[in-house]
Amino acid sequence: MYLGRERFTITGIVAREILDCRFNPTIQVDVWVGNEIFGRADVPAGRSRGEKEAWEIRDGDKKVYGGLGVGRAIRNIEDRIAPAIVGMDVRDQRNIDLAMIALDGTPNKQNIGGNAVIGVSMATARAAANACGLPLYRYLNANAHVLPVPLLNYINGGRLTSNDLDFQEICIFPVGAETFRESMIIGWDVYNALRDILSSKYGKLAVNVGDEGGFAPPIVSTKEAMDHLVRAVEVTGHADKVMYGFDCAATHFYDAEKKMYKFEGEYRTRTELLDFYKDLVKTYPIASMEDPFDENDIEGFDMATKELGIQIVGDDFLCTNPKLIRERGARCNALLLKFNQVGTLSETLDAAESSYRHQFGIMVSERSGETEDPILSDVAVGINAGQIKTGATRSERTVKYNRLLEIETELGDAALYAGRLFRNPF
Ligand code: PGA
Ligand code: ZN
């Protein structure tokens, strides 16, 4: 029991339906403390999802939002979660999360809905921070001071575009910047140079953007895409400050029946795909590769981690799940941290803690269906993660950068840009 409890008692929860950046409905939650203070959080949604993620409850009524409505999840917040946690101390995050986990009673939160639970969990943390008069990153950690290196997703493919590029995200990683602000300036230069390169080569339609705000040119070959990106970095004079990273999202080009990867028009075995990756790593200064193999191809992850010598990030492979990190942790060397994959902030923080103990890197991540809520920026600094990915352009992405720019100025001399120490800033 904390002191001064009355000031911090949860008095109500309001949940409403809002729209995400794909115009799909999602949930916004306000957790109230007393009559004057509340914390708000929006729930993002993935499209390229892992099979072990927390369950998202959608209404299924095809006449309204094509079945994607979140009315049932909202009713679960109002009728089931609220009675259980109103009256609790808002600072008691773990017990609040445990109460929701117990109420749900399933391993993947399919009873109350992972989307309902994470909304309340995140809004609780915001409300607690507000009630304490602290920014969220500071409420989470008295030692929060590391600004993450952004993985800027400038060429989009996979499920997040309508082109035929197999990799979902081809990114620059400005590890040589001195500050987060400088990483944004480098990002601006490269993005605009890339626009010119792509539109002069493929025409103006090539610079339409995908779901995460990066270009979605009509390219099939990963190397062709990389050559343009490298050129954009070179013409802007930033080559010594920039490395590269991918989200291969290989689950989505794996053919489970044939047990082969259908990549760039050919069926490839795990070893053939690994050979392709080895060649990429030899050709370009690549720092990071996410989900290089199917989410259940443990052997593939193992080989990639041992043989590529770079950061191998588990997204669908680990689903931000502490149990999966324990079971599979040795097969990769970094965690993609997505709050709604596991469903509560406490479990997300457990996943981060467990990753640090495995000497893992941590990359805090958006979902492809984001909103204007920048909570992941606060959490990235709050856990001193060292890396963040939040797509490229458009406001649901830049709001995260804007929050990081704000935090960097707020921290002043205490701010430390993770830079080349992105995997372990200490
Ligand atoms: P998602 O994609 O949000 O659609 O899952 C992002 C990713 O795979 O990293
Ligand atoms: Zn991914």
XYZ file of C-alpha atoms and ligand atoms in Angstrom:
436
model
C 0.000 0.000 0.000
C 1.386 3.383 -0.998
C 1.128 6.548 1.085
C -1.218 9.311 0.001
C -3.459 6.787 -1.642
C -6.563 8.990 -1.929
C -4.816 11.320 -4.372
C -4.069 8.410 -6.666
C -7.287 6.409 -6.642
C -8.723 5.428 -10.015
C -12.191 6.929 -10.203
C -13.331 5.922 -13.674
C -12.457 4.637 -17.117
C -13.809 5.973 -20.387
C -13.261 4.089 -23.648
C -14.233 5.283 -27.112
C -13.910 4.245 -30.728
C -11.455 6.316 -32.797
C -9.714 5.811 -36.170
C -6.154 4.716 -36.833
C -3.946 5.832 -39.729
C -5.502 3.237 -42.064
C -8.976 4.622 -41.242
C -9.736 1.481 -39.252
C -11.501 1.792 -35.907
C -9.517 1.314 -32.742
C -9.806 2.081 -29.025
C -8.907 5.191 -27.059
C -8.924 4.878 -23.276
C -8.991 7.537 -20.550
C -8.167 6.406 -17.019
C -9.324 8.974 -14.459
C -7.735 9.786 -11.107
C -9.951 11.988 -8.937
C -12.004 14.513 -10.892
C -9.279 16.486 -12.622
C -6.496 14.209 -13.808
C -6.624 11.533 -16.455
C -4.242 9.605 -18.678
C -5.068 8.767 -22.272
C -3.754 6.083 -24.618
C -4.647 4.850 -28.113
C -4.354 1.225 -29.192
C -2.400 0.583 -32.408
C -3.034 -2.368 -34.740
C -0.717 -4.619 -36.729
C -1.293 -6.132 -40.131
C 1.795 -8.288 -40.457
C 1.044 -10.054 -37.189
C 2.683 -12.985 -35.419
C 0.495 -15.996 -34.611
C 1.389 -15.845 -30.904
C 0.270 -12.254 -30.373
C -2.398 -11.198 -27.879
C -5.855 -11.401 -29.400
C -7.602 -8.373 -30.839
C -11.391 -8.394 -30.375
C -13.282 -6.981 -33.370
C -17.066 -6.878 -33.687
C -17.356 -8.871 -36.903
C -20.491 -7.011 -38.004
C -19.725 -6.642 -41.715
C -22.207 -3.769 -42.081
C -20.174 -1.497 -39.800
C -16.525 -0.789 -40.647
C -16.420 -4.103 -42.525
C -16.537 -5.997 -39.231
C -13.566 -4.148 -37.696
C -15.565 -2.216 -35.074
C -14.327 -2.345 -31.490
C -17.650 -1.976 -29.674
C -17.363 -5.327 -27.913
C -13.857 -4.562 -26.686
C -15.071 -1.178 -25.418
C -17.956 -2.819 -23.570
C -15.451 -5.211 -21.999
C -13.501 -2.212 -20.707
C -16.594 -0.518 -19.320
C -18.468 -3.524 -17.956
C -15.703 -5.896 -16.902
C -12.370 -4.126 -16.483
C -13.652 -0.905 -14.897
C -15.467 -2.596 -11.975
C -12.297 -4.570 -11.232
C -9.841 -1.679 -11.149
C -11.791 1.443 -10.152
C -10.737 2.134 -6.559
C -7.199 0.808 -7.076
C -4.122 3.032 -6.726
C -3.147 4.139 -10.240
C 0.559 3.739 -9.381
C 0.002 0.069 -8.722
C 0.581 -0.816 -12.396
C 1.533 -4.418 -11.850
C -1.479 -5.297 -9.700
C -3.770 -3.521 -12.139
C -2.280 -5.513 -15.016
C -2.478 -8.728 -12.988
C -6.139 -8.032 -12.214
C -6.877 -7.747 -15.941
C -4.871 -10.880 -16.737
C -6.833 -12.794 -14.061
C -10.131 -11.424 -15.317
C -9.330 -12.564 -18.828
C -8.032 -15.974 -17.803
C -6.641 -17.000 -21.219
C -2.986 -17.107 -22.301
C -3.510 -14.673 -25.203
C -6.193 -12.390 -23.731
C -8.874 -13.555 -26.094
C -11.649 -13.349 -23.540
C -11.526 -9.603 -22.783
C -9.379 -8.738 -25.792
C -5.694 -7.840 -25.943
C -6.731 -4.519 -27.501
C -8.967 -3.681 -24.511
C -6.360 -4.706 -21.947
C -3.381 -2.860 -23.476
C -5.447 0.319 -23.839
C -6.254 0.359 -20.132
C -2.741 -0.667 -19.174
C -1.083 2.158 -21.134
C -3.646 4.769 -20.039
C -3.043 3.713 -16.425
C 0.671 4.465 -16.737
C -0.076 7.848 -18.317
C -2.598 8.690 -15.594
C -0.114 7.712 -12.891
C 2.601 9.860 -14.479
C 0.182 12.797 -14.752
C -0.942 12.359 -11.151
C 2.710 12.396 -10.062
C 3.373 15.481 -12.201
C 6.066 13.655 -14.196
C 6.579 12.945 -17.887
C 5.897 9.270 -18.577
C 9.540 8.367 -19.329
C 10.571 9.847 -15.964
C 7.726 8.161 -14.095
C 8.974 4.855 -15.527
C 12.623 5.388 -14.644
C 14.623 7.919 -12.610
C 17.629 7.114 -14.822
C 15.901 7.450 -18.212
C 18.250 9.434 -20.465
C 19.052 7.436 -23.625
C 17.659 8.714 -26.936
C 17.151 5.828 -29.347
C 18.623 5.491 -32.835
C 15.677 5.528 -35.264
C 15.449 2.792 -37.890
C 13.896 4.834 -40.702
C 11.825 2.705 -43.033
C 12.296 4.438 -46.395
C 11.392 1.612 -48.782
C 8.245 -0.321 -47.888
C 7.257 -3.732 -49.213
C 5.599 -6.960 -48.056
C 2.113 -6.724 -46.602
C 2.312 -2.996 -46.077
C 2.264 -1.965 -49.757
C 0.924 -3.053 -53.121
C 4.343 -3.557 -54.718
C 6.116 -6.924 -55.084
C 9.087 -6.332 -52.863
C 9.341 -9.242 -50.410
C 11.106 -7.477 -47.541
C 8.635 -5.413 -45.561
C 11.026 -2.659 -44.494
C 14.298 -1.420 -45.976
C 15.718 1.166 -43.648
C 18.537 3.516 -42.838
C 19.994 3.517 -39.362
C 21.849 6.773 -38.581
C 24.147 5.364 -35.912
C 26.851 7.983 -36.539
C 24.710 10.999 -35.614
C 25.650 12.781 -32.398
C 22.108 13.577 -31.297
C 18.571 12.451 -32.062
C 18.002 15.789 -33.799
C 20.951 15.139 -36.088
C 19.494 11.730 -36.944
C 16.361 13.542 -38.126
C 18.384 15.961 -40.261
C 20.214 13.042 -41.881
C 16.853 11.323 -42.336
C 15.402 14.372 -44.078
C 18.346 14.629 -46.480
C 18.246 10.957 -47.411
C 14.462 10.793 -47.765
C 14.417 13.714 -50.177
C 17.405 12.464 -52.178
C 15.745 9.063 -52.440
C 12.547 10.655 -53.702
C 14.486 12.244 -56.581
C 16.332 9.033 -57.401
C 13.181 6.891 -57.418
C 11.020 9.301 -59.360
C 13.631 9.861 -62.053
C 14.156 6.117 -62.459
C 10.572 4.783 -62.214
C 8.336 7.828 -62.660
C 6.361 9.866 -60.169
C 4.061 7.023 -59.063
C 7.110 5.359 -57.521
C 7.146 7.899 -54.719
C 3.712 7.089 -53.387
C 4.069 5.823 -49.851
C 3.154 2.585 -48.081
C 1.422 2.044 -44.736
C 4.454 3.136 -42.753
C 5.123 6.282 -44.760
C 8.155 5.073 -46.747
C 8.228 4.930 -50.550
C 6.649 1.914 -52.234
C 8.355 1.795 -55.645
C 7.654 -0.945 -58.219
C 10.800 -2.888 -57.361
C 11.080 -6.657 -56.873
C 14.782 -7.011 -56.134
C 16.042 -6.233 -52.627
C 19.464 -5.329 -53.994
C 18.003 -2.923 -56.523
C 16.138 -1.185 -53.671
C 19.286 -1.141 -51.541
C 21.387 0.331 -54.354
C 19.024 3.307 -54.591
C 19.027 3.820 -50.839
C 22.819 3.623 -50.656
C 23.048 6.115 -53.520
C 20.727 8.514 -51.663
C 22.961 8.262 -48.592
C 26.094 8.809 -50.677
C 24.850 11.868 -52.570
C 23.891 13.529 -49.307
C 27.374 12.930 -47.882
C 26.217 10.880 -44.879
C 27.782 7.526 -45.746
C 30.050 7.489 -42.694
C 27.104 8.052 -40.363
C 24.564 5.618 -41.776
C 24.146 1.853 -41.570
C 21.158 -0.135 -42.845
C 18.526 -2.478 -41.473
C 15.690 -4.677 -42.681
C 12.470 -6.130 -41.463
C 12.391 -9.201 -43.709
C 9.025 -10.289 -42.146
C 9.854 -13.701 -43.625
C 6.786 -15.368 -42.091
C 4.859 -13.755 -44.924
C 6.903 -15.227 -47.761
C 7.240 -18.688 -46.203
C 5.264 -21.452 -47.875
C 4.403 -23.779 -44.981
C 3.228 -26.609 -47.257
C 6.347 -26.677 -49.396
C 8.516 -25.751 -46.410
C 10.313 -23.273 -48.672
C 10.648 -19.521 -48.887
C 9.113 -17.941 -51.995
C 11.514 -15.063 -52.364
C 11.995 -12.818 -55.384
C 10.051 -15.216 -57.584
C 11.929 -18.400 -56.631
C 11.428 -21.103 -54.027
C 14.428 -21.201 -51.708
C 15.476 -23.456 -48.884
C 16.468 -22.005 -45.555
C 20.135 -22.399 -46.489
C 19.667 -20.715 -49.851
C 17.935 -17.792 -48.179
C 20.728 -17.589 -45.612
C 23.254 -17.471 -48.469
C 21.358 -14.538 -49.926
C 21.508 -12.799 -46.526
C 25.242 -13.483 -46.245
C 25.754 -11.839 -49.580
C 23.701 -8.795 -48.503
C 25.711 -8.429 -45.310
C 28.933 -8.651 -47.313
C 27.779 -6.053 -49.852
C 26.281 -3.351 -47.611
C 26.977 -2.059 -44.072
C 23.971 -3.741 -42.490
C 23.513 -3.461 -38.740
C 20.202 -5.183 -38.140
C 17.838 -7.749 -39.628
C 14.391 -8.508 -38.198
C 12.524 -11.800 -38.682
C 14.878 -13.196 -41.359
C 13.028 -16.529 -41.207
C 9.498 -17.763 -40.551
C 8.215 -17.226 -36.995
C 8.560 -20.958 -36.232
C 11.841 -21.559 -38.050
C 13.952 -21.739 -34.910
C 16.822 -23.375 -36.780
C 16.822 -20.535 -39.332
C 17.064 -17.885 -36.600
C 19.846 -19.830 -34.962
C 21.840 -19.969 -38.194
C 21.247 -16.286 -38.956
C 22.430 -15.243 -35.485
C 25.521 -17.439 -35.603
C 26.518 -16.823 -39.194
C 25.589 -13.246 -40.101
C 27.371 -11.504 -37.227
C 24.820 -8.667 -37.031
C 21.838 -7.851 -34.851
C 19.021 -10.375 -35.449
C 15.729 -9.018 -34.115
C 12.803 -11.249 -33.137
C 9.390 -9.757 -33.912
C 6.829 -12.453 -34.839
C 9.457 -14.869 -33.484
C 9.270 -13.524 -29.900
C 6.000 -11.555 -29.835
C 7.307 -9.439 -26.902
C 6.477 -12.451 -24.776
C 8.707 -13.169 -21.749
C 7.980 -16.901 -22.055
C 9.029 -16.998 -25.724
C 12.117 -14.941 -24.894
C 13.083 -17.575 -22.329
C 12.450 -20.443 -24.759
C 13.851 -18.913 -27.929
C 16.060 -16.113 -26.656
C 19.329 -17.832 -27.483
C 18.334 -18.073 -31.163
C 18.459 -14.332 -31.861
C 20.076 -11.369 -30.163
C 17.520 -8.554 -30.023
C 13.871 -8.053 -29.184
C 11.335 -6.036 -31.121
C 9.226 -4.561 -28.341
C 5.562 -4.028 -29.275
C 3.276 -3.434 -26.296
C 0.119 -4.787 -27.847
C 1.765 -8.068 -28.849
C 1.820 -9.182 -25.237
C -1.023 -7.035 -23.920
C 0.044 -5.211 -20.757
C 2.719 -2.674 -19.884
C 3.981 -4.868 -17.016
C 4.551 -7.819 -19.338
C 6.215 -5.470 -21.846
C 8.580 -4.269 -19.112
C 9.201 -7.901 -18.114
C 10.107 -8.658 -21.726
C 12.527 -5.721 -21.736
C 14.078 -6.752 -18.431
C 14.486 -10.332 -19.538
C 16.081 -9.142 -22.783
C 18.657 -7.060 -20.950
C 19.546 -10.105 -18.883
C 20.062 -12.100 -22.076
C 22.413 -9.337 -23.309
C 19.833 -8.553 -25.961
C 19.350 -5.382 -27.909
C 15.880 -3.815 -27.680
C 14.120 -2.015 -30.492
C 10.851 -0.369 -29.460
C 8.376 -0.574 -32.324
C 5.228 0.928 -33.761
C 2.518 -1.065 -35.495
C 1.628 -0.446 -39.105
C -1.775 0.858 -37.925
C -0.727 3.736 -35.648
C -2.485 6.779 -34.181
C -1.280 10.201 -32.997
C -0.290 8.708 -29.643
C 3.498 8.912 -29.109
C 3.596 6.637 -26.044
C 6.279 4.429 -27.529
C 8.735 7.326 -27.509
C 8.317 7.739 -23.760
C 8.683 4.013 -23.189
C 11.767 3.829 -25.445
C 13.486 6.508 -23.339
C 11.965 5.124 -20.128
C 13.714 1.785 -20.619
C 16.857 3.293 -22.229
C 16.189 0.979 -25.167
C 18.701 2.458 -27.605
C 16.628 1.795 -30.769
C 13.190 2.678 -32.094
C 11.357 2.012 -35.331
C 8.265 3.927 -36.222
C 8.154 3.943 -40.033
C 9.036 7.054 -41.988
C 6.779 10.021 -42.746
C 3.182 11.116 -41.961
C 1.920 12.446 -38.674
C 1.254 9.138 -36.925
C 5.016 8.526 -37.403
C 6.444 12.035 -36.980
C 4.511 12.486 -33.720
C 6.856 9.873 -32.244
C 9.924 11.729 -33.547
C 8.481 14.997 -32.290
C 8.070 13.568 -28.827
C 11.684 12.344 -28.894
C 12.862 15.787 -30.008
C 10.909 17.252 -27.098
C 12.391 14.757 -24.640
C 15.904 15.441 -25.962
C 15.566 19.167 -25.248
C 13.884 18.490 -21.919
C 16.791 16.267 -20.815
C 19.379 18.830 -21.906
C 22.912 17.758 -21.018
C 21.663 14.499 -19.536
C 20.467 13.275 -22.958
C 22.624 10.582 -24.542
C 22.015 9.500 -28.136
C 22.693 5.751 -28.273
C 24.517 5.992 -31.618
C 26.804 3.064 -32.388
C 26.073 1.634 -28.939
C 22.445 1.065 -29.957
C 22.461 -2.540 -28.703
C 23.791 -1.641 -25.301
C 24.113 2.060 -24.591
C 25.916 1.474 -21.251
P 2.707 -4.805 -38.160
O 4.094 -4.641 -38.920
O 2.553 -3.698 -37.227
O 1.724 -4.822 -39.293
O 2.795 -6.131 -37.441
C 5.243 -4.108 -38.353
C 6.336 -5.145 -38.244
O 6.219 -6.281 -38.728
O 7.362 -4.862 -37.625
Zn 8.304 -7.076 -38.084
